[in-house]
Short mmCIF file of C-alpha atoms in Angstrom, two decimals:
data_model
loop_
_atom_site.label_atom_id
_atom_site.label_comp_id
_atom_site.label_asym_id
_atom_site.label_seq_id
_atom_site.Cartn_x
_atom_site.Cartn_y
_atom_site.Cartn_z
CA UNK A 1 0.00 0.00 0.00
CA UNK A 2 2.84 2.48 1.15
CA UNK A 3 4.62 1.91 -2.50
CA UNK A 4 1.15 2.30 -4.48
CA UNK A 5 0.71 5.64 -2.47
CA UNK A 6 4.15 7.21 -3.15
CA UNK A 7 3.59 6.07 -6.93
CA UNK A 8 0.02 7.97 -6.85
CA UNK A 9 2.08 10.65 -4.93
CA UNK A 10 4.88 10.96 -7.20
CA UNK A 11 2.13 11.33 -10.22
CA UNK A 12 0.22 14.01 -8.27
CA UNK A 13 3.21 16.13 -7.15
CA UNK A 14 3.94 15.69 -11.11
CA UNK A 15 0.57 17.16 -12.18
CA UNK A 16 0.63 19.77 -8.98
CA UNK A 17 4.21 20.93 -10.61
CA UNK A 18 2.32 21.54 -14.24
CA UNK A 19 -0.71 23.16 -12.73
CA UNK A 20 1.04 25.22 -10.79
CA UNK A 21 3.61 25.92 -14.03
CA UNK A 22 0.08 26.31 -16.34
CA UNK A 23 -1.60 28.83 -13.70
CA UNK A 24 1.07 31.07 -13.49
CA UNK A 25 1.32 30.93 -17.27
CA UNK A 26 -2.25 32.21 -17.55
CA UNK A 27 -1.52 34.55 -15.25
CA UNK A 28 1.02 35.70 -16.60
CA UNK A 29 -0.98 36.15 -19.90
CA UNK A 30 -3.76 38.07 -18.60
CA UNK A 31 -1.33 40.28 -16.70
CA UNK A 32 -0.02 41.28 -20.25
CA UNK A 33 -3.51 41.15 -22.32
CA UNK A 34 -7.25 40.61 -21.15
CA UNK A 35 -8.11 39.23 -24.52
CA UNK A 36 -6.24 36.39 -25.12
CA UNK A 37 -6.05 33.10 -22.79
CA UNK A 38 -2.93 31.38 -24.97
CA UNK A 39 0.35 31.66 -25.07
CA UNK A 40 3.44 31.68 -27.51
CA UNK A 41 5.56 28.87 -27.66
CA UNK A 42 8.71 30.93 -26.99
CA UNK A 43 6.54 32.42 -23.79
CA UNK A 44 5.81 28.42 -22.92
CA UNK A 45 9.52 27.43 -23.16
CA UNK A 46 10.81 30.63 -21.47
CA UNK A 47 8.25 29.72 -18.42
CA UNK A 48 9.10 25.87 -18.67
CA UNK A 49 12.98 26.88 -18.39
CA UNK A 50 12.83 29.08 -15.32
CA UNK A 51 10.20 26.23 -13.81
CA UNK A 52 12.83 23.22 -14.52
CA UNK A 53 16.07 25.36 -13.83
CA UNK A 54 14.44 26.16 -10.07
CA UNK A 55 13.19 22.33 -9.27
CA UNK A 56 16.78 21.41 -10.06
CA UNK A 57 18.21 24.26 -7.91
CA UNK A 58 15.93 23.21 -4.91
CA UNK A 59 15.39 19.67 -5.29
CA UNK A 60 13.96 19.35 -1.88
CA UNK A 61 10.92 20.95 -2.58
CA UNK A 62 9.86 17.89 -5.01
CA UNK A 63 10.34 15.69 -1.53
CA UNK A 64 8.37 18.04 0.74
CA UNK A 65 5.45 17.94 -2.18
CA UNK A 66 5.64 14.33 -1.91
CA UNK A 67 5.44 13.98 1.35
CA UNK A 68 2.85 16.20 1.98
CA UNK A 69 0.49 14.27 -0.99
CA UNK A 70 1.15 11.15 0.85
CA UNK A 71 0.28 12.64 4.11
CA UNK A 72 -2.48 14.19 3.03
CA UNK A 73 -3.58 10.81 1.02
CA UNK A 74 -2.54 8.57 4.10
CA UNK A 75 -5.10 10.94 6.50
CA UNK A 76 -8.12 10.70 3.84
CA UNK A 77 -7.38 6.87 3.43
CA UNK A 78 -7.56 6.52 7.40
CA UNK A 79 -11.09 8.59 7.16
CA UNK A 80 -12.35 6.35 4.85
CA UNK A 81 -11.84 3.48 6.58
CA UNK A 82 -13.26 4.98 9.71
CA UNK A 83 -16.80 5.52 7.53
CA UNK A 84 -16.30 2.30 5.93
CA UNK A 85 -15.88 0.57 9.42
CA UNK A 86 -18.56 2.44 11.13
CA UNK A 87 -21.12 1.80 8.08
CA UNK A 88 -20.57 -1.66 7.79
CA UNK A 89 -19.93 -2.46 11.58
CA UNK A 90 -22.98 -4.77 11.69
CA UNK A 91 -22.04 -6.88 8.98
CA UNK A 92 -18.46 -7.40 10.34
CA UNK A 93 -19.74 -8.87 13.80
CA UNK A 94 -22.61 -9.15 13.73
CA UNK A 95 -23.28 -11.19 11.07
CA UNK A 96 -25.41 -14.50 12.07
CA UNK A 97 -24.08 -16.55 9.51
CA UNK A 98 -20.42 -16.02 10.03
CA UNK A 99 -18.80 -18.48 12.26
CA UNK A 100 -17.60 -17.33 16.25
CA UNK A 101 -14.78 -17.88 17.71
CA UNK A 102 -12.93 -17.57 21.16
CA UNK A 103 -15.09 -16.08 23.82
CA UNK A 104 -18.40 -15.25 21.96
CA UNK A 105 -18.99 -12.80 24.60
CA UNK A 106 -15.71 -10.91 24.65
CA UNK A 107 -15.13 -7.03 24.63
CA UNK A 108 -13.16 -7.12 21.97
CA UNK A 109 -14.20 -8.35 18.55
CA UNK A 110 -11.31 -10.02 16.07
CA UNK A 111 -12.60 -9.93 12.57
CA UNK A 112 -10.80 -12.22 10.43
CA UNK A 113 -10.59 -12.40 6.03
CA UNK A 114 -8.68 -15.37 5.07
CA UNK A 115 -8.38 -18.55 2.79
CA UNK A 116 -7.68 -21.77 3.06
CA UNK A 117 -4.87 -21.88 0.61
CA UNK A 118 -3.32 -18.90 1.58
CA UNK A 119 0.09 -19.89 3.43
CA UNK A 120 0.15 -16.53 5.44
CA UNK A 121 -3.36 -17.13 6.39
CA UNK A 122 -1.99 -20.46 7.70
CA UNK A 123 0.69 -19.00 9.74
CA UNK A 124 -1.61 -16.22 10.92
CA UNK A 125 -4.29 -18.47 12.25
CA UNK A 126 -1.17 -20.06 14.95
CA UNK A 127 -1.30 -16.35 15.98
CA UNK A 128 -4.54 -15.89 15.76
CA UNK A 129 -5.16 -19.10 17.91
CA UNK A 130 -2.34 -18.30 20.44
CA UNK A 131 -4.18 -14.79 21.15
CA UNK A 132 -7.25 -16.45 21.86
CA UNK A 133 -5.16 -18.68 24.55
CA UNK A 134 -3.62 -16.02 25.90
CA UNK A 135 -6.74 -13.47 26.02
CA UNK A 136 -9.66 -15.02 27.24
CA UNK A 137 -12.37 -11.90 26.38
CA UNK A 138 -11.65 -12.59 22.50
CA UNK A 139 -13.91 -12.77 20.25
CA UNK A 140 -13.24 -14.33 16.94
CA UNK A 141 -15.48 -13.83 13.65
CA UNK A 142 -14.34 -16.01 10.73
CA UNK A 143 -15.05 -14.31 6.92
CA UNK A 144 -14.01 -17.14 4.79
CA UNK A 145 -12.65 -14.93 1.79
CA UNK A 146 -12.13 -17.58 -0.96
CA UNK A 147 -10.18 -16.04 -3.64
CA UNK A 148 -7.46 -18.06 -4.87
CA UNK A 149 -9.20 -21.01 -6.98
CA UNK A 150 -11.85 -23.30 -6.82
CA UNK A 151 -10.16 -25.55 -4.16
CA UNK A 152 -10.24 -22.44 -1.44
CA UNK A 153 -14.10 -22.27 -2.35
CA UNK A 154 -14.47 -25.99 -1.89
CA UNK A 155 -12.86 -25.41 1.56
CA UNK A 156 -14.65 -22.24 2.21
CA UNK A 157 -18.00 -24.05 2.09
CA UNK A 158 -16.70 -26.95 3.60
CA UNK A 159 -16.02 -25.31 6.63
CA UNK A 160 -19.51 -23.37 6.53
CA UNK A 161 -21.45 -26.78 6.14
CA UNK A 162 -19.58 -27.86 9.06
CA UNK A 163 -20.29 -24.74 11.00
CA UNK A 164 -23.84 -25.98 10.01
CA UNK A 165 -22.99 -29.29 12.83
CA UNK A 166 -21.34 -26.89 15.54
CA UNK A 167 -17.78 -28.30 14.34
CA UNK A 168 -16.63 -24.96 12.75
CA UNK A 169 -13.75 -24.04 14.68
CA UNK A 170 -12.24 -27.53 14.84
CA UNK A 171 -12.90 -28.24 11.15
CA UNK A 172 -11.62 -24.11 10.77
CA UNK A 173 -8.28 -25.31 12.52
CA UNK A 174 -7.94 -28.85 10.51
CA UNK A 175 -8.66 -26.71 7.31
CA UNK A 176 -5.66 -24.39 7.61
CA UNK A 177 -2.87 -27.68 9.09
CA UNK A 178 -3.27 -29.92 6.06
CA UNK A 179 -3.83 -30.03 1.95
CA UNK A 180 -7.31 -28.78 1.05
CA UNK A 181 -9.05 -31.82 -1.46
CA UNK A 182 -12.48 -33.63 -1.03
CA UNK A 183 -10.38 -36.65 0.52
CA UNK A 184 -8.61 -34.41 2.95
CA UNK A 185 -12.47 -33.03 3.89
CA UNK A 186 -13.83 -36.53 4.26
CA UNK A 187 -11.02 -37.80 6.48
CA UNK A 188 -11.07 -34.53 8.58
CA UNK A 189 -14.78 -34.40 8.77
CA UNK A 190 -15.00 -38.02 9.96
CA UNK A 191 -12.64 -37.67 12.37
CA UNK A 192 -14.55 -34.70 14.12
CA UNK A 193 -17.56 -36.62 14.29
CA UNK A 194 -19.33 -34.74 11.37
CA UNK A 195 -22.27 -36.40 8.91
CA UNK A 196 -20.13 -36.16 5.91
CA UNK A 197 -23.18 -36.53 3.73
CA UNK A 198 -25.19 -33.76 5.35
CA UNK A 199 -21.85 -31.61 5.19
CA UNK A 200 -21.55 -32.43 1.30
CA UNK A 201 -25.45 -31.25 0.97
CA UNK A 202 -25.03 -28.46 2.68
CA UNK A 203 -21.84 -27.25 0.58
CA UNK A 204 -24.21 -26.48 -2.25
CA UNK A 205 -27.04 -24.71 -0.15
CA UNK A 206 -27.54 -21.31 -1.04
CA UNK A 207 -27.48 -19.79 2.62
CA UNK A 208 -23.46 -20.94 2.53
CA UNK A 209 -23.38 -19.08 -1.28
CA UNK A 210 -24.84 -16.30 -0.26
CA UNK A 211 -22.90 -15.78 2.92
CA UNK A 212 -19.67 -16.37 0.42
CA UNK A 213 -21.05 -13.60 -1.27
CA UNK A 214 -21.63 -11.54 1.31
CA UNK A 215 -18.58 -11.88 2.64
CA UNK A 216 -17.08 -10.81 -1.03
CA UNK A 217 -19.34 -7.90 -1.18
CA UNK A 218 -18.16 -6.61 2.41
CA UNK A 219 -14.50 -6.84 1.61
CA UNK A 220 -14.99 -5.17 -1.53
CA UNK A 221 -16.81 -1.96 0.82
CA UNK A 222 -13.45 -1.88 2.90
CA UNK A 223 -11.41 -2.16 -0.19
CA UNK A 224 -9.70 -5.48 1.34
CA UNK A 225 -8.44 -7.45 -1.95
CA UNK A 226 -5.63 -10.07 -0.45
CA UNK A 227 -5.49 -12.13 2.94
CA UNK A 228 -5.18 -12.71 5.44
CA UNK A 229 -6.68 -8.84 6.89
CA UNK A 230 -8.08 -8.47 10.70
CA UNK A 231 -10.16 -6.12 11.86
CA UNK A 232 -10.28 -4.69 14.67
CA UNK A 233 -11.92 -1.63 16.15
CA UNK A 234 -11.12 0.75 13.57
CA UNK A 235 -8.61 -0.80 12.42
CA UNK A 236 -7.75 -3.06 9.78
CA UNK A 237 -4.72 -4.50 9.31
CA UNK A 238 -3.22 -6.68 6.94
CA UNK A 239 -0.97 -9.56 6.74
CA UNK A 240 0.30 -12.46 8.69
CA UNK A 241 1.24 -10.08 11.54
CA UNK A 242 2.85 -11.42 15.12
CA UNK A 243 0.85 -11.99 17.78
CA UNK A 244 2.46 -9.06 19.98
CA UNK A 245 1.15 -6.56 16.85
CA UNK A 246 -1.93 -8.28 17.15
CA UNK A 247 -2.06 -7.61 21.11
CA UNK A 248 -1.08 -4.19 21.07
CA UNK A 249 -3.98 -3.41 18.58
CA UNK A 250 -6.22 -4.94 20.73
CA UNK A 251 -4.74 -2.76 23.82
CA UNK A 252 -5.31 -0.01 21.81
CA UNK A 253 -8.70 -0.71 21.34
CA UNK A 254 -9.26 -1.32 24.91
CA UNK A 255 -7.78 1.50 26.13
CA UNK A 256 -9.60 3.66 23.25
CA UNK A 257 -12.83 2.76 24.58
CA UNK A 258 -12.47 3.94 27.93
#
């Protein structure tokens, strides 16, 4: 994100420069005649020259215009989050569809996007699962964010049908250790004690495709395109961070609603 915003920046404090250049061209013109909006090429060159002579005179000031675009684009990007976040707070936890984990009456609300083939999503769900050891008022809410094939939408509804049998967060956990195939589902359902047949009817219900869907649609509102991303508070934060990041932000959040 940091290197698409200092490309956007570097384009903006490019167009800033020529605006700037282009006003004070016009002005220039209508200093000199109230009639005509255009200038001469010679007057355009002769502008352009003093323009490129004092950028490369006082390099510093391209940096400082930089900077001040990506501050500027950082703060709106936080604001839109914080609408985004507040707008769609009820379909990020509260959500009856969407699998709970951890202490389903916690103070503090972990809202997890993720797939099944993802290996950071693999790794992050050991974090996620040793915060939820070490915190016991956490509350987990899966949003199985299928995005990388057919076999992570297999899983993805796998794990819904078995949500279906009050096995989720077992079958979640089983999901995310081993290879993701039908064979892998029927040996993992079996050995949690879930009706394999039901679970394989249920995978093609339309209450688990629409709550795929769903789940698309809100990522899409918070402009979350990759996993794995938690969200918490108003925050969202993305990739297979460390569970001391992942305690501090939920600190913060403590400590912000005091």
């Amino acid at each position: 994100m940091l290197n698409s915003l200092g490309e956007n920046s570097l384009f903006k404090c490019h167009a800033f420069i020529v605006f700037i250049a282009l006003s004070f061209l016009q002005g220039t013109t209508h200093a000199r005649s109230d009639s005509s909006n255009s200038l001469s090429s010679d007057q355009r060159k002769a502008i352009e020259s003093v323009i490129k002579d004092y950028l490369l005179k006082n390099p510093i000031i391209i940096r400082q215009a930089i900077k001040k675009l990506k501050e500027e684009e950082e703060a709106s990007e936080k604001a839109r989050v914080s609408i985004a976040l507040k707008t769609y707070k009820k379909e990020l936890i509260g959500d009856k569809t969407s699998p709970v984990g951890g202490n389903p009456k916690g103070d503090i609300t972990v809202v997890e996007f993720f797939d099944y083939n993802c290996g950071y999503c693999k790794r992050a769900a050991n974090t996620l699962k040793a915060l939820i050891k070490s915190d016991p008022n956490i509350r987990v809410v899966y949003k199985e964010f299928a995005i990388l094939g057919q076999k992570s939408i297999t899983a993805a509804k796998a794990a819904l049908a078995a949500h279906q049998q009050g096995k989720y967060v077992k079958f979640h956990e089983g999901l995310m250790s081993g290879r993701i195939d039908l064979d892998s589902i029927a040996s993992l359902a079996n050995s949690l004690g879930i009706d394999y047949s039901r679970l394989r009817k249920d995978m093609a219900s339309s209450m688990i495709q629409n709550t795929l869907q769903k789940n698309y649609k809100l990522a899409n509102a918070l402009a979350i395109s990759g996993t794995p991303v938690f969200v918490i508070g108003e925050r969202i934060i993305p990739g297979a961070v460390n569970e001391e990041t992942l305690k501090q932000v939920v600190m913060d959040e403590r400590a912000r609603r005091k």
